[in-house]
Amino acid sequence: MLPTVPLADKRVDDYAEAAGTEAVERLREAARPLRGARVLHVNSTAFGGGVAELLHAQLPLMQDLGLDMTWALIEGSDDYFFVTKSVHNALQGAEIPWTAHMRDVYWDRIRANAHELRDGFDFVFVHDPQPAALSTVLEEDGRLTGRWLWRCHIDLSAPFEPVWQFFEPIVDRYDAAIFTAVEYARPGLSHPVLAFIPPSIDPLSAKNIPLSDETTRKVLAGYGIDPDRPIVTQVSRFDPWKDPLGVIDAYRVARERVPGLQLVMAGSLAHDDPEGMRYLELTEQHRDGEPDIHLLTNLQEVGNVEVNAFQRAAEVVVQKSVREGFGLVVAEGMWKGRPVVGGDVTGIRLQIEDGVSGFLVDSVKACAERIVQLHDDPDLRKRLGAAARERVRERFLCLREIEDYLRLMARLA
Ligand code: UDP
């Protein structure tokens, strides 16, 4: 069997306060027909990035609802993760070389992983392109059992066609294909049931629970950040789609009007993201020794509590992505009642209603202007922050996402 990730112990009932008792009851009712179902989730990493975050949040709760949950990781290699990161970029629109060698690396690893996969699951959720072809190999080997669901977390609205053409027949074998937004569905898919399910956050995780001011200040002080001067925070992998260089540019423009402004950029280096280190170095060069720009990673032990504190302490949370499947960090900032300034891209547009529950921007200049405007207007910060929290409560807490999956599974069963 592939390596598995241990699931934490969580109770659905504990979510009544954050999500409401009605949401808890609806969820229990949706789970009833699926009690005892054996469900496998497969992805490529247990740490770093949004998918790992979602699975840590949701699988323990599905277990508590009476389903029999397993989380397995595919075993990659440096070559394979290089290929799958290129694929990820290509599916979000980047032109890449797509060579026979790359395809061979992909198939070799998938075959080896398929060989290790145990049978006997009623439902198998496969996340993103990395492990997508597992079902193809199992079908060829006559070992495909249960219902297979492909969960796509990336922005597929304008993929680099040669790479999508490779994946299209792979995805077309699934029983269901789940996208974050209707904009991401691809016209060529004929077989799978299509479902549109936005991601969500766990209000009780260490990343999102309330923190005392004292803890927040202590965390900031530990990283040399001054809690008494204004802070702008962006939390995200060091990746061109997250535009960390643009965030620094916007910060520099804003700081001319907000003396003492600090920028905190925290990003984990995910196990399946070989570009992260190189992009961190580029960002470090762009920072150019500026002491009020704090570039932090998990190498400096930035974990969930630290991310929580950096988002909470921010006067403005920024997520200046130029492509974004969803952007959990946006919902995380909004849930903390922070005004979020986000890139005007599909994943973030799903969350922020411009001018109501945050701001959408499409340039460095616009981003800087919104930061300054929010700095100058505490009432506006409060108003947008309150609307943001309410929007997350209604739409982007994990009970809603779990319920969406349960209803889809019941439909497929
Ligand atoms: N994250 C983190 N530490 C970091 C950077 C990111 O814990 O240093 C978390 C972040 O809080 C969020 C997830 O990783 O929960 C990133 O998900 P998102 O959907 O924003 O982006 P992705 O990395 O999946 O593109």
mmCIF file of N, CA, C and O in Angstrom, residues 333-335 337-341 352-360 370 373-374 377-391:
data_model
loop_
_atom_site.group_PDB
_atom_site.id
_atom_site.type_symbol
_atom_site.label_atom_id
_atom_site.label_comp_id
_atom_site.label_asym_id
_atom_site.label_seq_id
_atom_site.Cartn_x
_atom_site.Cartn_y
_atom_site.Cartn_z
ATOM 1 N N GLY A 333 -7.943 34.820 5.645
ATOM 2 C CA GLY A 333 -7.870 36.229 6.045
ATOM 3 C C GLY A 333 -9.258 36.792 6.317
ATOM 4 O O GLY A 333 -9.482 37.513 7.294
ATOM 5 N N MET A 334 -10.206 36.455 5.447
ATOM 6 C CA MET A 334 -11.575 36.978 5.585
ATOM 7 C C MET A 334 -12.222 36.469 6.873
ATOM 8 O O MET A 334 -12.914 37.208 7.574
ATOM 9 N N TRP A 335 -11.987 35.192 7.179
ATOM 10 C CA TRP A 335 -12.574 34.612 8.397
ATOM 11 C C TRP A 335 -12.061 35.324 9.641
ATOM 12 O O TRP A 335 -12.746 35.430 10.653
ATOM 13 N N GLY A 337 -11.700 38.340 9.854
ATOM 14 C CA GLY A 337 -12.261 39.695 9.855
ATOM 15 C C GLY A 337 -11.310 40.718 9.279
ATOM 16 O O GLY A 337 -11.422 41.917 9.566
ATOM 17 N N ARG A 338 -10.392 40.253 8.433
ATOM 18 C CA ARG A 338 -9.437 41.171 7.839
ATOM 19 C C ARG A 338 -9.926 41.620 6.470
ATOM 20 O O ARG A 338 -10.506 40.807 5.728
ATOM 21 N N PRO A 339 -9.684 42.880 6.094
ATOM 22 C CA PRO A 339 -9.952 43.256 4.708
ATOM 23 C C PRO A 339 -8.878 42.612 3.828
ATOM 24 O O PRO A 339 -7.687 42.745 4.113
ATOM 25 N N VAL A 340 -9.304 41.906 2.795
ATOM 26 C CA VAL A 340 -8.342 41.242 1.914
ATOM 27 C C VAL A 340 -8.340 41.949 0.561
ATOM 28 O O VAL A 340 -9.399 42.232 -0.004
ATOM 29 N N VAL A 341 -7.141 42.261 0.078
ATOM 30 C CA VAL A 341 -6.970 42.809 -1.264
ATOM 31 C C VAL A 341 -6.429 41.669 -2.118
ATOM 32 O O VAL A 341 -5.322 41.188 -1.892
ATOM 33 N N ILE A 352 -14.312 37.163 -2.817
ATOM 34 C CA ILE A 352 -14.435 38.586 -2.484
ATOM 35 C C ILE A 352 -15.426 39.266 -3.428
ATOM 36 O O ILE A 352 -15.283 39.185 -4.647
ATOM 37 N N GLU A 353 -16.409 39.936 -2.876
ATOM 38 C CA GLU A 353 -17.243 40.830 -3.691
ATOM 39 C C GLU A 353 -16.590 42.199 -3.569
ATOM 40 O O GLU A 353 -16.529 42.767 -2.473
ATOM 41 N N ASP A 354 -16.124 42.698 -4.713
ATOM 42 C CA ASP A 354 -15.291 43.903 -4.714
ATOM 43 C C ASP A 354 -15.994 45.077 -4.027
ATOM 44 O O ASP A 354 -17.124 45.426 -4.380
ATOM 45 N N GLY A 355 -15.324 45.631 -3.042
ATOM 46 C CA GLY A 355 -15.865 46.801 -2.359
ATOM 47 C C GLY A 355 -16.851 46.453 -1.260
ATOM 48 O O GLY A 355 -17.296 47.324 -0.515
ATOM 49 N N VAL A 356 -17.229 45.183 -1.149
ATOM 50 C CA VAL A 356 -18.199 44.768 -0.130
ATOM 51 C C VAL A 356 -17.515 43.918 0.941
ATOM 52 O O VAL A 356 -17.583 44.208 2.136
ATOM 53 N N SER A 357 -16.836 42.850 0.484
ATOM 54 C CA SER A 357 -16.167 41.975 1.456
ATOM 55 C C SER A 357 -14.663 41.917 1.192
ATOM 56 O O SER A 357 -14.009 40.932 1.511
ATOM 57 N N GLY A 358 -14.133 42.967 0.601
ATOM 58 C CA GLY A 358 -12.711 43.047 0.285
ATOM 59 C C GLY A 358 -12.558 43.836 -1.001
ATOM 60 O O GLY A 358 -13.526 44.446 -1.474
ATOM 61 N N PHE A 359 -11.342 43.830 -1.545
ATOM 62 C CA PHE A 359 -11.126 44.523 -2.824
ATOM 63 C C PHE A 359 -10.443 43.597 -3.810
ATOM 64 O O PHE A 359 -9.593 42.797 -3.430
ATOM 65 N N LEU A 360 -10.803 43.753 -5.097
ATOM 66 C CA LEU A 360 -10.133 43.028 -6.175
ATOM 67 C C LEU A 360 -9.261 44.013 -6.932
ATOM 68 O O LEU A 360 -9.698 45.141 -7.209
ATOM 69 N N ARG A 370 -5.224 50.454 -2.719
ATOM 70 C CA ARG A 370 -6.172 49.862 -1.760
ATOM 71 C C ARG A 370 -5.529 49.691 -0.384
ATOM 72 O O ARG A 370 -6.188 49.893 0.640
ATOM 73 N N GLN A 373 -5.594 53.185 1.086
ATOM 74 C CA GLN A 373 -6.983 53.567 1.407
ATOM 75 C C GLN A 373 -7.440 52.862 2.692
ATOM 76 O O GLN A 373 -8.039 53.491 3.577
ATOM 77 N N LEU A 374 -7.148 51.588 2.799
ATOM 78 C CA LEU A 374 -7.577 50.839 3.990
ATOM 79 C C LEU A 374 -6.811 51.296 5.226
ATOM 80 O O LEU A 374 -7.375 51.375 6.319
ATOM 81 N N ASP A 377 -8.446 54.454 6.558
ATOM 82 C CA ASP A 377 -9.870 54.431 6.903
ATOM 83 C C ASP A 377 -10.231 53.215 7.772
ATOM 84 O O ASP A 377 -10.673 52.180 7.270
ATOM 85 N N PRO A 378 -10.057 53.354 9.098
ATOM 86 C CA PRO A 378 -10.335 52.224 9.995
ATOM 87 C C PRO A 378 -11.783 51.731 9.899
ATOM 88 O O PRO A 378 -12.032 50.529 10.029
ATOM 89 N N ASP A 379 -12.728 52.634 9.630
ATOM 90 C CA ASP A 379 -14.128 52.195 9.525
ATOM 91 C C ASP A 379 -14.325 51.273 8.336
ATOM 92 O O ASP A 379 -15.047 50.281 8.409
ATOM 93 N N LEU A 380 -13.679 51.628 7.235
ATOM 94 C CA LEU A 380 -13.770 50.794 6.032
ATOM 95 C C LEU A 380 -13.174 49.412 6.314
ATOM 96 O O LEU A 380 -13.740 48.382 5.928
ATOM 97 N N ARG A 381 -12.047 49.394 7.022
ATOM 98 C CA ARG A 381 -11.423 48.095 7.360
ATOM 99 C C ARG A 381 -12.396 47.235 8.146
ATOM 100 O O ARG A 381 -12.565 46.053 7.897
ATOM 101 N N LYS A 382 -13.043 47.884 9.106
ATOM 102 C CA LYS A 382 -13.971 47.156 9.970
ATOM 103 C C LYS A 382 -15.168 46.631 9.175
ATOM 104 O O LYS A 382 -15.579 45.481 9.330
ATOM 105 N N ARG A 383 -15.696 47.501 8.325
ATOM 106 C CA ARG A 383 -16.891 47.124 7.561
ATOM 107 C C ARG A 383 -16.594 45.965 6.598
ATOM 108 O O ARG A 383 -17.316 44.974 6.564
ATOM 109 N N LEU A 384 -15.515 46.092 5.844
ATOM 110 C CA LEU A 384 -15.177 45.023 4.897
ATOM 111 C C LEU A 384 -14.829 43.741 5.642
ATOM 112 O O LEU A 384 -15.198 42.641 5.223
ATOM 113 N N GLY A 385 -14.130 43.889 6.761
ATOM 114 C CA GLY A 385 -13.721 42.708 7.532
ATOM 115 C C GLY A 385 -14.923 41.957 8.077
ATOM 116 O O GLY A 385 -14.983 40.728 8.026
ATOM 117 N N ALA A 386 -15.916 42.694 8.560
ATOM 118 C CA ALA A 386 -17.111 42.041 9.115
ATOM 119 C C ALA A 386 -17.884 41.331 8.000
ATOM 120 O O ALA A 386 -18.349 40.194 8.159
ATOM 121 N N ALA A 387 -18.011 41.985 6.848
ATOM 122 C CA ALA A 387 -18.720 41.349 5.724
ATOM 123 C C ALA A 387 -17.958 40.118 5.242
ATOM 124 O O ALA A 387 -18.558 39.109 4.851
ATOM 125 N N ALA A 388 -16.640 40.204 5.287
ATOM 126 C CA ALA A 388 -15.807 39.089 4.830
ATOM 127 C C ALA A 388 -16.027 37.872 5.724
ATOM 128 O O ALA A 388 -16.218 36.755 5.254
ATOM 129 N N ARG A 389 -16.041 38.107 7.019
ATOM 130 C CA ARG A 389 -16.214 36.976 7.947
ATOM 131 C C ARG A 389 -17.572 36.307 7.735
ATOM 132 O O ARG A 389 -17.697 35.098 7.724
ATOM 133 N N GLU A 390 -18.579 37.125 7.541
ATOM 134 C CA GLU A 390 -19.924 36.588 7.344
ATOM 135 C C GLU A 390 -20.004 35.775 6.049
ATOM 136 O O GLU A 390 -20.642 34.725 5.995
ATOM 137 N N ARG A 391 -19.337 36.274 5.028
ATOM 138 C CA ARG A 391 -19.356 35.564 3.745
ATOM 139 C C ARG A 391 -18.701 34.184 3.888
ATOM 140 O O ARG A 391 -19.188 33.198 3.351
#
